XYZ file of C-alpha atoms in Angstrom:
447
model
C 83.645 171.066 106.708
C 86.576 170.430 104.487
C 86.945 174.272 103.917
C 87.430 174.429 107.072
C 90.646 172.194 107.520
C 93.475 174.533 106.324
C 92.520 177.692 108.993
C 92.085 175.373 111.552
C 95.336 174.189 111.304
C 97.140 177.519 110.561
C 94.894 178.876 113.710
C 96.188 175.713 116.176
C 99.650 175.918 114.865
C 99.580 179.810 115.309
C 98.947 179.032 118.557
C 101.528 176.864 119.260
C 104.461 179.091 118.023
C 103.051 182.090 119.936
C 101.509 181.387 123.213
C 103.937 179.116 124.989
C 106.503 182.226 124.474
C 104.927 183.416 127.597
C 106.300 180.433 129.667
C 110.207 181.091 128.507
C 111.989 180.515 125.552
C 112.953 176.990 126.327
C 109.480 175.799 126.215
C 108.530 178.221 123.325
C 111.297 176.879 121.485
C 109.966 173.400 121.789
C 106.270 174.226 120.862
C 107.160 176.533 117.994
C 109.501 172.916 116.686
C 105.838 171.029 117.177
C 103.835 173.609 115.690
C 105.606 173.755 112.532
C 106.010 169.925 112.325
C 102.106 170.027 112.753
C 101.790 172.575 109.558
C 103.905 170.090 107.354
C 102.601 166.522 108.443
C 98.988 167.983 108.033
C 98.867 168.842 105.042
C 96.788 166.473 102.631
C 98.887 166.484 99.564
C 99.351 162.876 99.855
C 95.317 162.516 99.901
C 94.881 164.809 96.934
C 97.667 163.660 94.600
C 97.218 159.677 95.130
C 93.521 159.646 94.445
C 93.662 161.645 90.954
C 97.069 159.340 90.171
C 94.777 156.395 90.910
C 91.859 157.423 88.627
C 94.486 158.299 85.822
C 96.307 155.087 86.327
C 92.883 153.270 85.855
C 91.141 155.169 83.385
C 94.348 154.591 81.062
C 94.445 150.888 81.620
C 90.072 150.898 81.012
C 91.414 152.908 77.655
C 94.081 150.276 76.908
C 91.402 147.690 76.819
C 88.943 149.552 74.752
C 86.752 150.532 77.352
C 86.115 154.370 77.465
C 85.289 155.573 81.625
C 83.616 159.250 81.496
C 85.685 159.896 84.420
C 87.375 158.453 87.654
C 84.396 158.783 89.654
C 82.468 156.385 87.085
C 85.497 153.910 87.441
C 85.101 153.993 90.987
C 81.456 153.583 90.948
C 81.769 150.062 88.702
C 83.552 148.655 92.037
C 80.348 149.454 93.874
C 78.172 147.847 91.475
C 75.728 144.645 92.789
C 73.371 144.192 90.031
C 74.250 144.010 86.732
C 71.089 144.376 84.267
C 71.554 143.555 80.704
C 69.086 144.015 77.413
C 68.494 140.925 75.112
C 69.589 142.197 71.244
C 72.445 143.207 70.810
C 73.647 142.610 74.020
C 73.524 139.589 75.123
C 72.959 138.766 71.387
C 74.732 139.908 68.368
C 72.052 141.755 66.923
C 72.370 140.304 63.756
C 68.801 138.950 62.708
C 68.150 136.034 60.134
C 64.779 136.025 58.633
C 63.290 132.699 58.971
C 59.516 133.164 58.066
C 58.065 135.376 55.925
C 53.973 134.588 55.364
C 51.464 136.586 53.497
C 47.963 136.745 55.454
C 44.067 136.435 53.575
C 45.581 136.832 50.593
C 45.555 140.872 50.875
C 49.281 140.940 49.405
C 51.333 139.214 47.136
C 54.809 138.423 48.971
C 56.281 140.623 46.630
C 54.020 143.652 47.803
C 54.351 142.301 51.420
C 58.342 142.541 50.762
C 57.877 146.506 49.351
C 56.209 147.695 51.815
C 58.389 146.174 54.665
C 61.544 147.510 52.745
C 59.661 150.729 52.469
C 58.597 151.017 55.670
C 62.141 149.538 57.641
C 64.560 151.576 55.010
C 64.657 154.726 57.477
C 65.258 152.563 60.842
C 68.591 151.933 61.960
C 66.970 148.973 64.353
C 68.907 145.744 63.429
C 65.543 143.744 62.712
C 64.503 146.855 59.434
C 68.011 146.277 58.320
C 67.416 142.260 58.048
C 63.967 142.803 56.759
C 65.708 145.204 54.117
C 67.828 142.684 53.323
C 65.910 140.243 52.511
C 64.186 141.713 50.402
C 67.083 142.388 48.653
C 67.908 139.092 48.289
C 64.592 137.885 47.040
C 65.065 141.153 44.171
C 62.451 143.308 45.650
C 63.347 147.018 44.975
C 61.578 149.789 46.601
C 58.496 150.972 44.518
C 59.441 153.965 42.437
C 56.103 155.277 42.190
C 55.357 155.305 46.065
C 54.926 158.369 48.399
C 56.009 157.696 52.052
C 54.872 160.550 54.857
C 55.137 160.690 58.344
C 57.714 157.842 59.033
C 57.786 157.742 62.840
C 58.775 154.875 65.614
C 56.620 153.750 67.601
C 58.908 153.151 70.901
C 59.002 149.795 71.895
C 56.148 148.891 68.951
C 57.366 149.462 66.132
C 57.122 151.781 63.247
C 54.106 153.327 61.169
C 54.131 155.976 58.263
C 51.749 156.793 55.572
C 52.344 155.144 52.446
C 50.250 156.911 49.234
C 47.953 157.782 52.472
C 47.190 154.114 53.682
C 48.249 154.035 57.474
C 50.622 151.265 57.311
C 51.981 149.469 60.452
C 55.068 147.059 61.039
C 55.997 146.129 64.350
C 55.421 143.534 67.334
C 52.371 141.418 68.751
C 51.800 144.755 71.606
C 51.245 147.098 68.922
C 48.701 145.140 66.635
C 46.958 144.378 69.755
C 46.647 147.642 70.442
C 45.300 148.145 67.158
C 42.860 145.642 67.321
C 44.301 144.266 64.589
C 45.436 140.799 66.358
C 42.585 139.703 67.326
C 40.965 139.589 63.626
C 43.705 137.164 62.617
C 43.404 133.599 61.357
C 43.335 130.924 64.182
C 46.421 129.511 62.135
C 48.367 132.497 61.968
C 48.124 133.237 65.307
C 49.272 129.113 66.314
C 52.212 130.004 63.830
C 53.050 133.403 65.618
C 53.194 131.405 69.225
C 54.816 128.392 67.993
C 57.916 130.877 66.942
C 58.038 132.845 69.666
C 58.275 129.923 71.998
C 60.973 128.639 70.086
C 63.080 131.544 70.367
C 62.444 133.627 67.417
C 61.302 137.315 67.447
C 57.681 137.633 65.481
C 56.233 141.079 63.874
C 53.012 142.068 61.813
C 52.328 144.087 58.916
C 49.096 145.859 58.290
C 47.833 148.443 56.638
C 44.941 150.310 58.219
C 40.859 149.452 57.467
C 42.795 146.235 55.806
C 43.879 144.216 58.261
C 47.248 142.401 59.006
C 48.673 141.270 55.621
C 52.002 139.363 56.882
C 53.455 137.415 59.514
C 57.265 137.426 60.060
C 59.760 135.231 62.336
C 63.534 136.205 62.750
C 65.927 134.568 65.217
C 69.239 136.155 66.654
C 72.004 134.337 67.525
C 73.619 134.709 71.113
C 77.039 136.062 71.852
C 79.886 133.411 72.541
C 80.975 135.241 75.337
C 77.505 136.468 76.872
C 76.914 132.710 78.844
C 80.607 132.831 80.359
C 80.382 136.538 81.288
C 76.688 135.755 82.677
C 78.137 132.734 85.131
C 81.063 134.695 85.797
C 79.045 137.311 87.057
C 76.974 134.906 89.266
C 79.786 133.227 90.231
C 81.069 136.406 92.165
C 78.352 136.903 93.641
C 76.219 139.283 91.401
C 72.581 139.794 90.738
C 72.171 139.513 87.003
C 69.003 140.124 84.929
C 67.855 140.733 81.344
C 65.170 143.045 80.444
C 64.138 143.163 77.033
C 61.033 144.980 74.508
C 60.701 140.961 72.664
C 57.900 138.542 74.044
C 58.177 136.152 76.613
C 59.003 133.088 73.782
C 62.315 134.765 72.810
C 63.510 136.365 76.077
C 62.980 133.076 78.056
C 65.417 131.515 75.289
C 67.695 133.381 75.814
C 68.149 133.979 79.290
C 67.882 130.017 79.201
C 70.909 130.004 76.737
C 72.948 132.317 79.278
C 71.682 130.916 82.670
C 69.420 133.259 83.552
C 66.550 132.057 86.195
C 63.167 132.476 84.837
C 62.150 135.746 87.920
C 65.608 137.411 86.785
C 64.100 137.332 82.672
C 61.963 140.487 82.443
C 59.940 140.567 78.946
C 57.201 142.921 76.453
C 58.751 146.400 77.930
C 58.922 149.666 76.750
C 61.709 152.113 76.998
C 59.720 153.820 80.006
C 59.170 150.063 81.655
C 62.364 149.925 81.941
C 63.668 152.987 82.845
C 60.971 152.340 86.040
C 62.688 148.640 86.603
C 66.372 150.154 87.178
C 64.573 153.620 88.854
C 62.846 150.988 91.353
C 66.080 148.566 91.776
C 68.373 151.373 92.151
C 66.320 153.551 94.898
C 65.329 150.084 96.879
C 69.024 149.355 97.465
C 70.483 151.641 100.475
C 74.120 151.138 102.656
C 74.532 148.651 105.203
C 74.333 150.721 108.028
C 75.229 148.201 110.564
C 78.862 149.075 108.829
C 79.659 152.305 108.209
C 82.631 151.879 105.807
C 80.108 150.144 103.770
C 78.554 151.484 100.134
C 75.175 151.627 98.393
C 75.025 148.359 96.168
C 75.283 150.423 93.108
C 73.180 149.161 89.860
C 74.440 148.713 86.168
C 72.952 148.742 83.184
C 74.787 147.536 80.076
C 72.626 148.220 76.520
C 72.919 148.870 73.046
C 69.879 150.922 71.727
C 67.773 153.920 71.715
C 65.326 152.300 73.751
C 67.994 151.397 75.944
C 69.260 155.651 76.671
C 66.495 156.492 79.679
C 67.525 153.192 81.533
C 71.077 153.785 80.958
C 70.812 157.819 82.046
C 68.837 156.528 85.131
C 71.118 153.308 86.313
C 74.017 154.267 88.570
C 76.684 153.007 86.062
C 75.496 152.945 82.049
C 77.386 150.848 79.854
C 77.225 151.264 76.177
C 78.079 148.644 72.958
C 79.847 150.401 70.812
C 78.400 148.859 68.083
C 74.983 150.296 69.309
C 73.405 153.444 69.036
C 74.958 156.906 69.314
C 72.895 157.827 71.644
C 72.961 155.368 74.159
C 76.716 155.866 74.166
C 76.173 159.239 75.093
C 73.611 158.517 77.821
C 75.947 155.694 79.061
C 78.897 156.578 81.807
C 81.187 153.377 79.914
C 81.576 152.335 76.526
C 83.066 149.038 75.400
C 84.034 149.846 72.302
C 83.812 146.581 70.413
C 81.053 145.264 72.087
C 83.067 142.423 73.600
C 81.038 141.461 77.170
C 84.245 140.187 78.828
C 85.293 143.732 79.122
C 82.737 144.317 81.628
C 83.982 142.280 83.631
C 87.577 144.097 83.384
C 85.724 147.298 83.774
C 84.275 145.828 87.249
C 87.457 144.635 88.690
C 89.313 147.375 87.843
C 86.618 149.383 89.417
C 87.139 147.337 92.608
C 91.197 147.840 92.281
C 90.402 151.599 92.222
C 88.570 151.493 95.453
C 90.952 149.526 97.157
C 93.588 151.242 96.237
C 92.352 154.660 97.241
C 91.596 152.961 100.552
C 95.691 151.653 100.916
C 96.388 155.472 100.363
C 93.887 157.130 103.123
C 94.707 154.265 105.429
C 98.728 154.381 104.968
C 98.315 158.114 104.971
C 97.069 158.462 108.042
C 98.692 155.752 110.145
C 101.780 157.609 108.941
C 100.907 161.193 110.051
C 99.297 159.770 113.304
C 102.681 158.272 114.011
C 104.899 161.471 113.045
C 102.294 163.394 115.483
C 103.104 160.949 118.506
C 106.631 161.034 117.721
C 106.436 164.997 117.970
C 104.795 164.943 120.987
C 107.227 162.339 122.820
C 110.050 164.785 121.590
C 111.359 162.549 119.165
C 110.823 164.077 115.634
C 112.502 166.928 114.024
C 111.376 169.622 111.436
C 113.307 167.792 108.670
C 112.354 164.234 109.784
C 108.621 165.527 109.611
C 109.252 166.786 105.691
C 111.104 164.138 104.822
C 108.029 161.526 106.023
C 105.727 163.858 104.495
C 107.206 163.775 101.061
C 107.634 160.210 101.754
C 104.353 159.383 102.282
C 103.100 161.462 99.098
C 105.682 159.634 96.460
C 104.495 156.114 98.427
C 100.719 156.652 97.906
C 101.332 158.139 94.304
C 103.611 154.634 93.566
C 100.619 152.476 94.667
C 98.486 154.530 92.618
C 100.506 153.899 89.843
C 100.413 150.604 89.790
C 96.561 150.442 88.189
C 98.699 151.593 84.952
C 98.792 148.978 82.146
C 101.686 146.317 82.587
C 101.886 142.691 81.852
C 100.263 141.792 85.125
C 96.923 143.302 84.260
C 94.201 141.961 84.864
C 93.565 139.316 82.248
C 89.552 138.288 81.506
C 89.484 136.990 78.034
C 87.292 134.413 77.161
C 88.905 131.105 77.217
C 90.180 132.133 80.888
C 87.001 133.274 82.406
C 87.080 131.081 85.947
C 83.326 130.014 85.592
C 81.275 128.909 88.478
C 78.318 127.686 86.965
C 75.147 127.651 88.700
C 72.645 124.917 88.882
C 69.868 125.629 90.599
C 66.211 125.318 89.613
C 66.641 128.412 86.879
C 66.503 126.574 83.244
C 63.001 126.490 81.178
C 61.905 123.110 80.308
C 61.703 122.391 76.783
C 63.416 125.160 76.340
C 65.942 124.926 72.596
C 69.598 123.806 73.223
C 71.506 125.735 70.777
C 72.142 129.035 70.001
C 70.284 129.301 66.923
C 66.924 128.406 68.750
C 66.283 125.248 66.725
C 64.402 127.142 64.025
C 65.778 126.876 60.500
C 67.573 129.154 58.430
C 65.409 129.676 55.622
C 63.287 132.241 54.346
C-alpha cells in the first residue's frame, strides 16, 4: 500500500495540470497552481527524516548512559513494554557467591578430597557459584590434583555439571539433579534437615557425588542482593508494571529474594530450566494482544532482563532482551539491550526513553499532518501559493527533525539514579512470613 503512494499522487496531480485545460486557460491555470502545490505538500519527507532523527537522537542518549539499543526499533519497543521479567543471580543479585557451608557426607571423603574434586570439577565453568567454589578452595590451600584425569566435562543445563574424573562419574550440581539421580533420596535424615534449613533461609544448596558412591558433600552459598534492584523493583510497580522473577534456585532462595525486592509470592517463579523459562515468557508474551476497543493502542510488549547462558532462549524469545554486561557473552548477543555495567536503574532510563521515542514520533505524524491538511484547505479556498506551499513544507520537515532532536543528550535528560528514584512502595499482602530481613539472608559468613 505504501508503494503505492508516490504514483498515486503523480497520477492525481497529472490530472490536475492537464484536464481542466479543456475548460480554458483561466481555470487550467488555477488547477495546474493546485496540482503542483499538491506534489510538494505531499510528499513525506517530513515523516521519513523525523522518525530516523528520533531513533538517532535516542539511541545516542541510551549510548551516553551505557546502555547499548540494537537499533531504533528496539528503543521504540522498550516504550511498549508491560511486564518486566527479571532472573534472580546476577540480576537482581550481584552474582557474587560466599560459601557458607561446606559438609562432608558418610564419611566417603575427606574435606580436602571433597574440596579437589569440586575445584576440579567447577575449574572449566564460568557460572559464578564454580568460581566461589574454586575459590574457596583456594583459600583453604587445596590445589587441583596433579595426578588426576578429567574427561567429558559437560553442563548439565539448569543441573549442574558432571565429567569423568579417572573414570568415576562424578556429579556437582542442585537438589533437581541428585533427585534425578536417585541419589537424594539415599541421604542422611540430617543432611537433608541441613539442606532445607539453608535453602529456606536464603542460601543456594548443591551436592557432590560420585557415581555407585553416593553423595559425598553438602554445600550452602548465599548471594547478596543489588542496592539498586529493591528501588528499581518498586519503581517499576509504582508505574504501573507487572514485575516477576524467574529463577533455576529452589523455592528457599528465590522466595528471599523476591521478599528482599518486593516481589509477591505468585509473581516469584522457582526450580526452572532454561527451556521452563523460555515457555514462561513464550506463554506471557503470546497471551498479551492490543486493546482493540482503541485502535491507536499497542501489544503490551514483554521484557526480559538476564545475565546468563541459561538466560539466552528467554531473552531471544521475549519481545525486548536485556543483557548485564557483566554476564555472559552470549546472552548479550541474544539480548536486543545491554546495560553495560550492570547497573538496574538504567532500565528504567532505557524504558522512559523508550516511551519519549514513541511520543515523539507521534508529535511528528500528528503535527505533520495537521499541517499538510491545512496547506490542502488553504489551496482549495484559493489562498495558498506555490512558494507558500514549499516554504510550509520545508517548514514542517526542519520542525519535526528539531523535536526529534531533542531526545539528544543535554542537561535535562532524563535523570534515574539511585538516590532519586521516586518510589511508590507497595504494601499489599506480597511479603513471606518469616522470611530474613537483610540482604545477606541471616546466614553467616563462614566456611
Amino acid at each position: 500500500e505504501i508503494g503505492r503512494y508516490t504514483p498515486v499522487v503523480i497520477l492525481l496531480a497529472g490530472i490536475m495540470c492537464t484536464v481542466p485545460w479543456f475548460w480554458g486557460p483561466e481555470i487550467g491555470r488555477y488547477w495546474t497552481l493546485n496540482g503542483l502545490i499538491i506534489i510538494v505538500i505531499a510528499c513525506p519527507c517530513a515523516l521519513t527524516i523525523s522518525t530516523p532523527v528520533t531513533y538517532a537522537a535516542g539511541l545516542a542518549a541510551a549510548a551516553q548512559r551505557g546502555i547499548i539499543v540494537k537499533g531504533g526499533s528496539r528503543l521504540e519497543a522498550l516504550g511498549s513494554v508491560k511486564k518486566v521479567v527479571f532472573d534472580k543471580t546476577g540480576t537482581l543479585t550481584e552474582g557474587k557467591f560466599t560459601l557458607i557451608h561446606l559438609d562432608t557426607v558418610g564419611g566417603k571423603r575427606s574435606r580436602t578430597e571433597l574440596l579437589e574434586l569440586l575445584a576440579l570439577m567447577e575449574a572449566p565453568s564460568s557460572h559464578p557459584l564454580s568460581a566461589t567454589l574454586v575459590d574457596a578452595a583456594k583459600r583453604e590451600g587445596v590445589g587441583l590434583p596433579m595426578n588426576t584425569t578429567v574427561s567429558q566435562h559437560s553442563i548439565l543445563k539448569g543441573e549442574g555439571v558432571t565429567a569423568l574424573v579417572d573414570d568415576s562419574r562424578v556429579y556437582v550440581g542442585n537438589e533437581r539433579l541428585f533427585k534425578r539421580l536417585g541419589m537424594y533420596d539415599e541421604l542422611p535424615a540430617s543432611c537433608k534437615e541441613s539442606a532445607t534449613k539453608w535453602n529456606k533461609a536464603g542460601g543456594t544448596v548443591g551436592f557432590c557425588g560420585i557415581e555407585g558412591v553416593g553423595v559425598i558433600g553438602v554445600f550452602c552459598m548465599s548471594d547478596a542482593i543489588r542496592k539498586d534492584a529493591k528501588q528499581v523493583v518498586a519503581a517499576l510497580l509504582g508505574e504501573g508494571f507487572e514485575v516477576m522473577m524467574l529463577t533455576g534456585d529452589g523455592d528457599g532462595a528465590a522466595n528471599a529474594v523476591g521478599w528482599e525486592v518486593g516481589l509477591s509470592p505468585e509473581n516469584i517463579h522457582s526450580q526452572l530450566l532454561p527451556e521452563d523459562k523460555l515457555h514462561f515468557i513464550g506463554s506471557i508474551k503470546f497471551g498479551s494482544v492490543p486493546n482493540t476497543c482503541n485502535p491507536c493502542s499497542s501489544k503490551d510488549l514483554v521484557l526480559m532482563c538476564g545475565d546468563g547462558v541459561n538466560d539466552a532462549p528467554a531473552l531471544a524469545v521475549s519481545d525486548v532482551g536485556v543483557a548485564m554486561g557483566e554476564g555472559a557473552a552470549l546472552a548479550m548477543e541474544m539480548s536486543d539491550v545491554t546495560l553495560m555495567d550492570s547497573n538496574l536503574t538504567k532500565l528504567l532510563f532505557s524504558i522512559k526513553m523508550g516511551g519519549r521515542v514513541i511520543r515523539t514520533i507521534r508529535e511528528n505524524i500528528v503535527f505533520s499532518l495537521v499541517a499538510k491538511i491545512i496547506v490542502v484547505a488553504l489551496t482549495f479556498l484559493g489562498k495558498m501559493t506555490l512558494l507558500l506551499a514549499i516554504a510550509a513544507d520545508v517548514g514542517v520537515m526542519l520542525a519535526v527533525t528539531l523535536n526529534g532532536m531533542k531526545l539528544l543528550p543535554a542537561g535535562s535528560a532524563i535523570d534515574v539514579s539511585t538516590d532519586q528514584i521516586s518510589i511508590k512502595m507497595k504494601t499489599s499482602g506480597g511479603r513471606l512470613s518469616g522470611a530474613p530481613m537483610n540482604g545477606n539472608n541471616d546466614l553467616p559468613d563462614v566456611v
